[in-house]
Amino acid sequence: MPPPPGQPDQPLRALVFDSKYDSYRGVIIYIRVMEGTIATGDMVKFMRDGGQHEVLQLGQFRPTMTVCDQLGPGQVGYLVTRIKELGGVRVGETVTGASQTADEPLPGYQEPQQMVFCGMYPTQATDFETLREELQN
């Protein structure tokens, strides 16, 4: 996959693609930087909900989580702020700089829809054909 065409001198735009909760650090946000740069100590803003937070820790996956000082266009990493609940971060959110904000969020990402998977299996192997016929009706 080629890196995004963004430049490091543009306003920060990073895509939140996942997050997890750590009992010591709070929410760890997984991001991919599309434009601009992000560094430890920066103030960032979530474009859709407007929340502003300080970047306490920044890192990359190498393959373990390794602390770094800065991420630029095309890099994937994580950031830690003072967010204490997973509900405070949404997948698909665009992270931008608080002082130099981007004009619009990243396009093309839709919020995930909740789904329930249901698997049905017969208890006897001989009942498989009967189950298939019933499901087709």
PDB file of C-alpha atoms in Angstrom:
ATOM      1  CA  MET A   1       0.000   0.000   0.000  1.00  0.00           C
ATOM      2  CA  PRO A   2       1.564   3.323  -1.001  1.00  0.00           C
ATOM      3  CA  PRO A   3       1.957   6.076   1.584  1.00  0.00           C
ATOM      4  CA  PRO A   4      -0.608   8.890   1.567  1.00  0.00           C
ATOM      5  CA  PRO A   5       0.248  11.935  -0.562  1.00  0.00           C
ATOM      6  CA  GLY A   6       0.158  14.257   2.482  1.00  0.00           C
ATOM      7  CA  GLN A   7       3.077  16.484   3.399  1.00  0.00           C
ATOM      8  CA  PRO A   8       4.621  16.940   6.879  1.00  0.00           C
ATOM      9  CA  ASP A   9       4.114  20.727   6.776  1.00  0.00           C
ATOM     10  CA  GLN A  10       0.322  20.482   6.311  1.00  0.00           C
ATOM     11  CA  PRO A  11      -2.102  20.530   9.277  1.00  0.00           C
ATOM     12  CA  LEU A  12      -2.300  17.182  11.055  1.00  0.00           C
ATOM     13  CA  ARG A  13      -4.934  14.709   9.882  1.00  0.00           C
ATOM     14  CA  ALA A  14      -4.725  11.218  11.357  1.00  0.00           C
ATOM     15  CA  LEU A  15      -7.305   8.426  11.205  1.00  0.00           C
ATOM     16  CA  VAL A  16      -8.304   6.554  14.365  1.00  0.00           C
ATOM     17  CA  PHE A  17      -8.644   2.920  13.301  1.00  0.00           C
ATOM     18  CA  ASP A  18      -8.772   1.192  16.699  1.00  0.00           C
ATOM     19  CA  SER A  19      -8.356   1.731  20.421  1.00  0.00           C
ATOM     20  CA  LYS A  20      -7.918  -0.325  23.548  1.00  0.00           C
ATOM     21  CA  TYR A  21      -8.065   0.305  27.271  1.00  0.00           C
ATOM     22  CA  ASP A  22      -5.035  -0.022  29.531  1.00  0.00           C
ATOM     23  CA  SER A  23      -5.687   0.123  33.281  1.00  0.00           C
ATOM     24  CA  TYR A  24      -2.561   2.259  33.870  1.00  0.00           C
ATOM     25  CA  ARG A  25      -2.542   4.594  30.862  1.00  0.00           C
ATOM     26  CA  GLY A  26      -6.221   4.812  29.953  1.00  0.00           C
ATOM     27  CA  VAL A  27      -7.289   4.588  26.320  1.00  0.00           C
ATOM     28  CA  ILE A  28      -4.540   3.818  23.803  1.00  0.00           C
ATOM     29  CA  ILE A  29      -5.577   5.159  20.398  1.00  0.00           C
ATOM     30  CA  TYR A  30      -4.269   3.503  17.217  1.00  0.00           C
ATOM     31  CA  ILE A  31      -3.794   6.009  14.380  1.00  0.00           C
ATOM     32  CA  ARG A  32      -2.476   6.356  10.843  1.00  0.00           C
ATOM     33  CA  VAL A  33      -1.100   9.793  10.012  1.00  0.00           C
ATOM     34  CA  MET A  34      -2.253  10.990   6.586  1.00  0.00           C
ATOM     35  CA  GLU A  35      -0.977  14.599   6.651  1.00  0.00           C
ATOM     36  CA  GLY A  36       1.172  16.667   8.972  1.00  0.00           C
ATOM     37  CA  THR A  37       3.096  15.446  11.987  1.00  0.00           C
ATOM     38  CA  ILE A  38       2.233  14.667  15.595  1.00  0.00           C
ATOM     39  CA  ALA A  39       4.679  14.812  18.497  1.00  0.00           C
ATOM     40  CA  THR A  40       4.666  14.062  22.211  1.00  0.00           C
ATOM     41  CA  GLY A  41       3.378  17.097  24.116  1.00  0.00           C
ATOM     42  CA  ASP A  42       1.211  18.379  21.237  1.00  0.00           C
ATOM     43  CA  MET A  43      -2.384  19.360  21.853  1.00  0.00           C
ATOM     44  CA  VAL A  44      -4.697  17.449  19.519  1.00  0.00           C
ATOM     45  CA  LYS A  45      -8.375  17.797  18.721  1.00  0.00           C
ATOM     46  CA  PHE A  46     -10.931  15.225  17.596  1.00  0.00           C
ATOM     47  CA  MET A  47     -12.721  16.805  14.642  1.00  0.00           C
ATOM     48  CA  ARG A  48     -16.141  15.201  15.041  1.00  0.00           C
ATOM     49  CA  ASP A  49     -16.652  15.622  18.797  1.00  0.00           C
ATOM     50  CA  GLY A  50     -14.374  18.649  19.325  1.00  0.00           C
ATOM     51  CA  GLY A  51     -12.521  17.264  22.363  1.00  0.00           C
ATOM     52  CA  GLN A  52      -8.974  18.549  22.939  1.00  0.00           C
ATOM     53  CA  HIS A  53      -6.270  16.471  24.617  1.00  0.00           C
ATOM     54  CA  GLU A  54      -2.533  16.540  25.239  1.00  0.00           C
ATOM     55  CA  VAL A  55      -0.433  13.756  23.698  1.00  0.00           C
ATOM     56  CA  LEU A  56       1.225  12.144  26.722  1.00  0.00           C
ATOM     57  CA  GLN A  57       2.882   9.297  24.838  1.00  0.00           C
ATOM     58  CA  LEU A  58       3.386   8.475  21.197  1.00  0.00           C
ATOM     59  CA  GLY A  59       4.705   5.281  19.691  1.00  0.00           C
ATOM     60  CA  GLN A  60       4.967   2.834  16.830  1.00  0.00           C
ATOM     61  CA  PHE A  61       4.414  -0.897  16.434  1.00  0.00           C
ATOM     62  CA  ARG A  62       7.857  -2.521  15.828  1.00  0.00           C
ATOM     63  CA  PRO A  63       6.351  -5.273  16.351  1.00  0.00           C
ATOM     64  CA  THR A  64       5.829  -4.364  20.001  1.00  0.00           C
ATOM     65  CA  MET A  65       4.659  -0.927  21.096  1.00  0.00           C
ATOM     66  CA  THR A  66       7.812   1.232  21.031  1.00  0.00           C
ATOM     67  CA  VAL A  67       7.804   4.840  22.265  1.00  0.00           C
ATOM     68  CA  CYS A  68       8.841   7.518  19.749  1.00  0.00           C
ATOM     69  CA  ASP A  69       8.840  11.321  19.704  1.00  0.00           C
ATOM     70  CA  GLN A  70       7.047  11.989  16.412  1.00  0.00           C
ATOM     71  CA  LEU A  71       4.922  10.399  13.663  1.00  0.00           C
ATOM     72  CA  GLY A  72       4.682  11.702  10.086  1.00  0.00           C
ATOM     73  CA  PRO A  73       2.637  11.039   6.935  1.00  0.00           C
ATOM     74  CA  GLY A  74       2.131   7.340   6.212  1.00  0.00           C
ATOM     75  CA  GLN A  75       3.226   6.162   9.639  1.00  0.00           C
ATOM     76  CA  VAL A  76       1.047   4.001  11.859  1.00  0.00           C
ATOM     77  CA  GLY A  77       1.307   4.229  15.619  1.00  0.00           C
ATOM     78  CA  TYR A  78      -0.480   4.876  18.863  1.00  0.00           C
ATOM     79  CA  LEU A  79      -1.082   7.834  21.120  1.00  0.00           C
ATOM     80  CA  VAL A  80      -1.982   8.089  24.779  1.00  0.00           C
ATOM     81  CA  THR A  81      -3.940  11.007  26.223  1.00  0.00           C
ATOM     82  CA  ARG A  82      -5.885  11.411  29.452  1.00  0.00           C
ATOM     83  CA  ILE A  83      -9.026   9.763  28.035  1.00  0.00           C
ATOM     84  CA  LYS A  84     -10.220   7.215  30.580  1.00  0.00           C
ATOM     85  CA  GLU A  85     -13.207   5.641  28.779  1.00  0.00           C
ATOM     86  CA  LEU A  86     -13.303   3.796  25.448  1.00  0.00           C
ATOM     87  CA  GLY A  87     -16.501   5.670  24.591  1.00  0.00           C
ATOM     88  CA  GLY A  88     -14.434   8.861  24.396  1.00  0.00           C
ATOM     89  CA  VAL A  89     -12.779   7.676  21.172  1.00  0.00           C
ATOM     90  CA  ARG A  90     -14.625   6.572  18.061  1.00  0.00           C
ATOM     91  CA  VAL A  91     -13.200   4.512  15.232  1.00  0.00           C
ATOM     92  CA  GLY A  92     -13.140   6.665  12.095  1.00  0.00           C
ATOM     93  CA  GLU A  93     -12.502   9.890  14.016  1.00  0.00           C
ATOM     94  CA  THR A  94     -10.004  12.356  12.528  1.00  0.00           C
ATOM     95  CA  VAL A  95      -7.311  13.676  14.864  1.00  0.00           C
ATOM     96  CA  THR A  96      -5.964  17.143  14.059  1.00  0.00           C
ATOM     97  CA  GLY A  97      -3.794  19.717  15.788  1.00  0.00           C
ATOM     98  CA  ALA A  98      -5.547  21.953  18.321  1.00  0.00           C
ATOM     99  CA  SER A  99      -3.701  25.108  17.233  1.00  0.00           C
ATOM    100  CA  GLN A 100      -3.431  24.407  13.486  1.00  0.00           C
ATOM    101  CA  THR A 101      -6.611  22.503  12.624  1.00  0.00           C
ATOM    102  CA  ALA A 102      -7.395  20.823   9.325  1.00  0.00           C
ATOM    103  CA  ASP A 103     -10.264  22.205   7.252  1.00  0.00           C
ATOM    104  CA  GLU A 104     -12.256  18.973   7.102  1.00  0.00           C
ATOM    105  CA  PRO A 105     -12.115  15.399   8.436  1.00  0.00           C
ATOM    106  CA  LEU A 106     -10.714  12.547   6.394  1.00  0.00           C
ATOM    107  CA  PRO A 107     -13.236  11.393   3.766  1.00  0.00           C
ATOM    108  CA  GLY A 108     -14.605   7.981   2.992  1.00  0.00           C
ATOM    109  CA  TYR A 109     -14.656   6.326   6.381  1.00  0.00           C
ATOM    110  CA  GLN A 110     -18.010   5.148   7.681  1.00  0.00           C
ATOM    111  CA  GLU A 111     -18.817   4.285  11.275  1.00  0.00           C
ATOM    112  CA  PRO A 112     -18.916   0.541  11.874  1.00  0.00           C
ATOM    113  CA  GLN A 113     -22.360  -0.987  12.222  1.00  0.00           C
ATOM    114  CA  GLN A 114     -22.971  -3.377  15.082  1.00  0.00           C
ATOM    115  CA  MET A 115     -23.820  -6.896  13.943  1.00  0.00           C
ATOM    116  CA  VAL A 116     -24.567 -10.193  15.588  1.00  0.00           C
ATOM    117  CA  PHE A 117     -23.195 -13.412  14.129  1.00  0.00           C
ATOM    118  CA  CYS A 118     -25.200 -16.554  14.609  1.00  0.00           C
ATOM    119  CA  GLY A 119     -23.868 -19.965  13.707  1.00  0.00           C
ATOM    120  CA  MET A 120     -26.197 -22.931  13.348  1.00  0.00           C
ATOM    121  CA  TYR A 121     -24.821 -26.436  13.278  1.00  0.00           C
ATOM    122  CA  PRO A 122     -26.696 -29.752  13.481  1.00  0.00           C
ATOM    123  CA  THR A 123     -25.915 -32.005  16.419  1.00  0.00           C
ATOM    124  CA  GLN A 124     -25.825 -35.060  14.167  1.00  0.00           C
ATOM    125  CA  ALA A 125     -23.894 -35.097  10.889  1.00  0.00           C
ATOM    126  CA  THR A 126     -26.791 -36.911   9.252  1.00  0.00           C
ATOM    127  CA  ASP A 127     -29.095 -33.927   9.963  1.00  0.00           C
ATOM    128  CA  PHE A 128     -27.029 -31.547   7.803  1.00  0.00           C
ATOM    129  CA  GLU A 129     -29.106 -32.069   4.639  1.00  0.00           C
ATOM    130  CA  THR A 130     -32.346 -31.530   6.580  1.00  0.00           C
ATOM    131  CA  LEU A 131     -30.996 -28.293   8.081  1.00  0.00           C
ATOM    132  CA  ARG A 132     -29.890 -27.015   4.663  1.00  0.00           C
ATOM    133  CA  GLU A 133     -33.323 -27.735   3.143  1.00  0.00           C
ATOM    134  CA  GLU A 134     -35.106 -25.980   6.015  1.00  0.00           C
ATOM    135  CA  LEU A 135     -32.894 -22.897   5.738  1.00  0.00           C
ATOM    136  CA  GLN A 136     -33.514 -22.643   1.984  1.00  0.00           C
ATOM    137  CA  ASN A 137     -37.283 -22.578   2.564  1.00  0.00           C
TER     138      ASN A 137
END
